[in-house]
């Protein structure tokens, strides 16, 4: 999602940078493209609308439009608001809450192909290197070919332990085994990487509820 969104925004920004003077209508046209890019990247409508409103409020000021490089100024504003939206302005508020009796379970859910497995390994690596947590990763994706093997390989590359693969187990069974293994092994965090799903898929939603 982030890669395609980054490409779209990069293209929009290049057009803005390439212009000399900017008028309010130019900013509005660019922001319409940004809004479409956000929605196509599955950003919630309410979040996209709020984002555009905040950017526009800062970007249509006389100080920006009359500056020497108005395009660059607008691009910077978009970057700043994006950072605020993602929570970078308050690292403490956006940190993972692991204040519970270990092992703390982290359930990774989302659309198919949205990068959950790679993100699971990245978060696990960050928790181990920066937070000094002992992390166990487990793949609950029994539907996608080689998903479990992918997480195992990523775990080896990142130096993060993964739950041994047992053929024939269901995702809830794997989750239970992962939590038990983490308790016995003294792990602080268990990362549970699930299969991609849509909210309209009743079978998969029931499965994740059981997990």
Tab-separated table of C-alpha atoms in Angstrom:
chain	number	residue	atom	x	y	z
A	1	UNK	CA	0.000	0.000	0.000
A	2	UNK	CA	2.696	2.478	1.058
A	3	UNK	CA	4.811	1.804	-2.029
A	4	UNK	CA	1.981	2.507	-4.490
A	5	UNK	CA	0.842	5.534	-2.479
A	6	UNK	CA	4.397	6.866	-2.427
A	7	UNK	CA	4.646	6.518	-6.215
A	8	UNK	CA	1.347	8.355	-6.742
A	9	UNK	CA	2.244	11.181	-4.366
A	10	UNK	CA	5.701	11.467	-5.919
A	11	UNK	CA	4.146	12.001	-9.348
A	12	UNK	CA	1.791	14.677	-7.981
A	13	UNK	CA	4.637	16.429	-6.180
A	14	UNK	CA	6.794	16.512	-9.304
A	15	UNK	CA	4.065	18.407	-11.152
A	16	UNK	CA	3.787	20.906	-8.294
A	17	UNK	CA	7.533	21.450	-8.101
A	18	UNK	CA	7.705	22.002	-11.829
A	19	UNK	CA	5.376	24.994	-11.753
A	20	UNK	CA	6.535	28.527	-11.128
A	21	UNK	CA	3.666	30.508	-9.635
A	22	UNK	CA	0.754	28.720	-7.987
A	23	UNK	CA	-2.848	29.787	-7.650
A	24	UNK	CA	-5.465	28.464	-5.266
A	25	UNK	CA	-7.044	26.430	-8.071
A	26	UNK	CA	-3.680	24.718	-8.705
A	27	UNK	CA	-3.471	23.661	-5.074
A	28	UNK	CA	-7.062	22.401	-5.148
A	29	UNK	CA	-6.383	20.366	-8.294
A	30	UNK	CA	-3.311	18.762	-6.713
A	31	UNK	CA	-5.192	18.004	-3.504
A	32	UNK	CA	-7.973	16.306	-5.467
A	33	UNK	CA	-5.334	13.967	-6.884
A	34	UNK	CA	-3.883	13.390	-3.421
A	35	UNK	CA	-7.351	12.545	-2.090
A	36	UNK	CA	-7.938	10.006	-4.879
A	37	UNK	CA	-4.515	8.461	-4.198
A	38	UNK	CA	-5.326	8.111	-0.488
A	39	UNK	CA	-8.708	6.508	-1.152
A	40	UNK	CA	-7.247	4.089	-3.698
A	41	UNK	CA	-4.702	3.095	-1.046
A	42	UNK	CA	-7.623	2.114	1.252
A	43	UNK	CA	-7.258	5.105	3.575
A	44	UNK	CA	-10.580	5.694	5.366
A	45	UNK	CA	-12.716	8.434	3.792
A	46	UNK	CA	-12.940	10.406	7.042
A	47	UNK	CA	-9.145	10.323	7.425
A	48	UNK	CA	-8.603	11.398	3.796
A	49	UNK	CA	-11.086	14.283	4.107
A	50	UNK	CA	-9.521	15.525	7.338
A	51	UNK	CA	-6.037	15.218	5.832
A	52	UNK	CA	-6.953	17.266	2.740
A	53	UNK	CA	-8.698	19.926	4.833
A	54	UNK	CA	-5.645	20.356	7.059
A	55	UNK	CA	-3.269	20.568	4.108
A	56	UNK	CA	-5.459	23.056	2.232
A	57	UNK	CA	-5.793	25.322	5.258
A	58	UNK	CA	-2.006	25.721	5.379
A	59	UNK	CA	-1.320	25.602	1.640
A	60	UNK	CA	-3.596	28.332	0.298
A	61	UNK	CA	-2.176	31.086	2.483
A	62	UNK	CA	-0.698	34.122	0.769
A	63	UNK	CA	2.697	33.396	2.343
A	64	UNK	CA	2.863	30.063	0.520
A	65	UNK	CA	1.373	31.050	-2.833
A	66	UNK	CA	3.561	34.146	-3.107
A	67	UNK	CA	6.752	32.469	-2.002
A	68	UNK	CA	9.674	31.946	-4.374
A	69	UNK	CA	9.065	28.175	-4.476
A	70	UNK	CA	5.346	27.663	-3.773
A	71	UNK	CA	5.348	24.100	-5.115
A	72	UNK	CA	8.091	23.082	-2.697
A	73	UNK	CA	6.204	24.740	0.149
A	74	UNK	CA	3.016	22.809	-0.594
A	75	UNK	CA	4.950	19.541	-0.828
A	76	UNK	CA	6.518	20.225	2.573
A	77	UNK	CA	3.086	20.921	4.062
A	78	UNK	CA	1.768	17.606	2.711
A	79	UNK	CA	4.762	15.791	4.213
A	80	UNK	CA	4.292	17.526	7.575
A	81	UNK	CA	0.570	16.736	7.777
A	82	UNK	CA	1.236	13.137	6.684
A	83	UNK	CA	3.771	12.766	9.506
A	84	UNK	CA	1.257	14.194	11.985
A	85	UNK	CA	-1.467	11.862	10.703
A	86	UNK	CA	0.762	8.807	11.111
A	87	UNK	CA	1.595	9.852	14.663
A	88	UNK	CA	5.256	10.783	14.186
A	89	UNK	CA	4.707	14.018	16.098
A	90	UNK	CA	4.114	12.074	19.322
A	91	UNK	CA	6.225	8.938	19.510
A	92	UNK	CA	5.037	8.132	23.039
A	93	UNK	CA	1.372	8.209	22.025
A	94	UNK	CA	1.961	6.035	18.949
A	95	UNK	CA	4.134	3.435	20.692
A	96	UNK	CA	2.919	-0.136	21.053
A	97	UNK	CA	1.303	-0.804	24.420
A	98	UNK	CA	2.980	-3.915	25.807
A	99	UNK	CA	2.060	-3.243	29.447
A	100	UNK	CA	0.680	-6.689	30.241
A	101	UNK	CA	1.826	-9.992	31.614
A	102	UNK	CA	4.083	-11.572	28.969
A	103	UNK	CA	3.817	-12.844	26.379
A	104	UNK	CA	1.994	-9.901	24.768
A	105	UNK	CA	0.182	-11.043	21.586
A	106	UNK	CA	0.243	-8.792	18.512
A	107	UNK	CA	-2.268	-9.841	15.837
A	108	UNK	CA	-1.396	-8.737	12.299
A	109	UNK	CA	-4.518	-8.380	10.119
A	110	UNK	CA	-5.307	-6.707	6.803
A	111	UNK	CA	-5.985	-7.164	3.123
A	112	UNK	CA	-4.272	-9.824	1.051
A	113	UNK	CA	-1.049	-8.496	-0.432
A	114	UNK	CA	-0.842	-5.508	1.921
A	115	UNK	CA	2.591	-6.489	3.255
A	116	UNK	CA	1.638	-8.021	6.617
A	117	UNK	CA	4.348	-10.684	6.645
A	118	UNK	CA	7.167	-8.282	5.831
A	119	UNK	CA	5.800	-5.745	8.314
A	120	UNK	CA	5.572	-8.461	10.980
A	121	UNK	CA	9.276	-9.177	10.620
A	122	UNK	CA	10.165	-5.467	10.636
A	123	UNK	CA	8.199	-4.776	13.823
A	124	UNK	CA	9.634	-7.886	15.479
A	125	UNK	CA	13.167	-6.811	14.582
A	126	UNK	CA	12.508	-3.310	15.929
A	127	UNK	CA	11.116	-4.681	19.203
A	128	UNK	CA	14.182	-6.869	19.641
A	129	UNK	CA	16.829	-4.323	18.712
A	130	UNK	CA	15.355	-1.125	20.176
A	131	UNK	CA	13.049	-2.350	22.935
A	132	UNK	CA	15.198	-5.350	23.900
A	133	UNK	CA	12.154	-7.650	23.846
A	134	UNK	CA	12.302	-11.377	23.166
A	135	UNK	CA	9.976	-11.914	20.197
A	136	UNK	CA	8.444	-15.061	18.733
A	137	UNK	CA	6.781	-14.883	15.315
A	138	UNK	CA	4.158	-17.351	14.121
A	139	UNK	CA	2.514	-17.634	10.706
A	140	UNK	CA	-1.220	-18.344	10.836
A	141	UNK	CA	-1.567	-18.064	7.058
A	142	UNK	CA	-2.476	-21.601	5.999
A	143	UNK	CA	-4.078	-20.415	2.744
A	144	UNK	CA	-1.225	-18.742	0.879
A	145	UNK	CA	1.411	-21.110	-0.522
A	146	UNK	CA	4.802	-20.693	1.152
A	147	UNK	CA	3.535	-18.008	3.581
A	148	UNK	CA	4.900	-19.865	6.595
A	149	UNK	CA	8.218	-20.446	4.881
A	150	UNK	CA	8.421	-16.747	3.963
A	151	UNK	CA	8.072	-15.731	7.618
A	152	UNK	CA	10.647	-18.323	8.657
A	153	UNK	CA	13.170	-16.955	6.151
A	154	UNK	CA	12.474	-13.367	7.214
A	155	UNK	CA	12.943	-14.433	10.820
A	156	UNK	CA	16.342	-15.917	10.035
A	157	UNK	CA	17.381	-12.742	8.229
A	158	UNK	CA	16.225	-10.515	11.097
A	159	UNK	CA	17.473	-12.787	13.857
A	160	UNK	CA	13.948	-13.321	15.226
A	161	UNK	CA	12.670	-16.738	16.360
A	162	UNK	CA	9.728	-18.263	14.505
A	163	UNK	CA	7.370	-20.982	15.647
A	164	UNK	CA	8.236	-24.348	14.046
A	165	UNK	CA	5.823	-25.297	11.269
A	166	UNK	CA	3.440	-28.195	11.986
A	167	UNK	CA	1.471	-29.344	8.956
A	168	UNK	CA	-2.301	-29.692	9.199
A	169	UNK	CA	-2.973	-27.301	12.098
A	170	UNK	CA	-5.671	-24.639	11.851
A	171	UNK	CA	-4.849	-20.955	12.486
A	172	UNK	CA	-6.474	-20.955	15.970
A	173	UNK	CA	-4.487	-24.091	16.861
A	174	UNK	CA	-1.270	-22.437	15.706
A	175	UNK	CA	-2.092	-19.329	17.759
A	176	UNK	CA	-2.618	-21.440	20.906
A	177	UNK	CA	0.630	-23.321	20.289
A	178	UNK	CA	2.504	-20.047	19.738
A	179	UNK	CA	1.244	-18.543	23.005
A	180	UNK	CA	2.109	-21.696	24.947
A	181	UNK	CA	5.574	-21.900	23.370
A	182	UNK	CA	6.161	-18.236	24.209
A	183	UNK	CA	5.155	-18.766	27.849
A	184	UNK	CA	7.427	-21.779	28.198
A	185	UNK	CA	10.274	-20.066	26.343
A	186	UNK	CA	10.159	-16.806	28.273
A	187	UNK	CA	9.257	-14.592	25.305
A	188	UNK	CA	7.938	-11.068	25.834
A	189	UNK	CA	5.964	-10.707	22.587
A	190	UNK	CA	4.216	-13.064	20.143
A	191	UNK	CA	3.619	-11.763	16.606
A	192	UNK	CA	0.735	-13.610	14.929
A	193	UNK	CA	0.797	-13.127	11.146
A	194	UNK	CA	-2.641	-13.947	9.707
A	195	UNK	CA	-3.929	-14.554	6.176
A	196	UNK	CA	-5.271	-11.585	4.214
A	197	UNK	CA	-9.030	-11.118	4.399
A	198	UNK	CA	-11.943	-8.821	3.585
A	199	UNK	CA	-14.602	-7.871	6.123
A	200	UNK	CA	-17.253	-9.414	3.847
A	201	UNK	CA	-15.597	-12.854	4.026
A	202	UNK	CA	-17.639	-14.337	6.865
A	203	UNK	CA	-15.599	-17.534	7.178
A	204	UNK	CA	-12.283	-15.691	7.542
A	205	UNK	CA	-13.747	-13.078	9.878
A	206	UNK	CA	-15.093	-15.866	12.114
A	207	UNK	CA	-11.638	-17.436	12.039
A	208	UNK	CA	-9.863	-14.247	13.158
A	209	UNK	CA	-12.488	-13.768	15.898
A	210	UNK	CA	-11.644	-17.262	17.211
A	211	UNK	CA	-7.939	-16.446	17.065
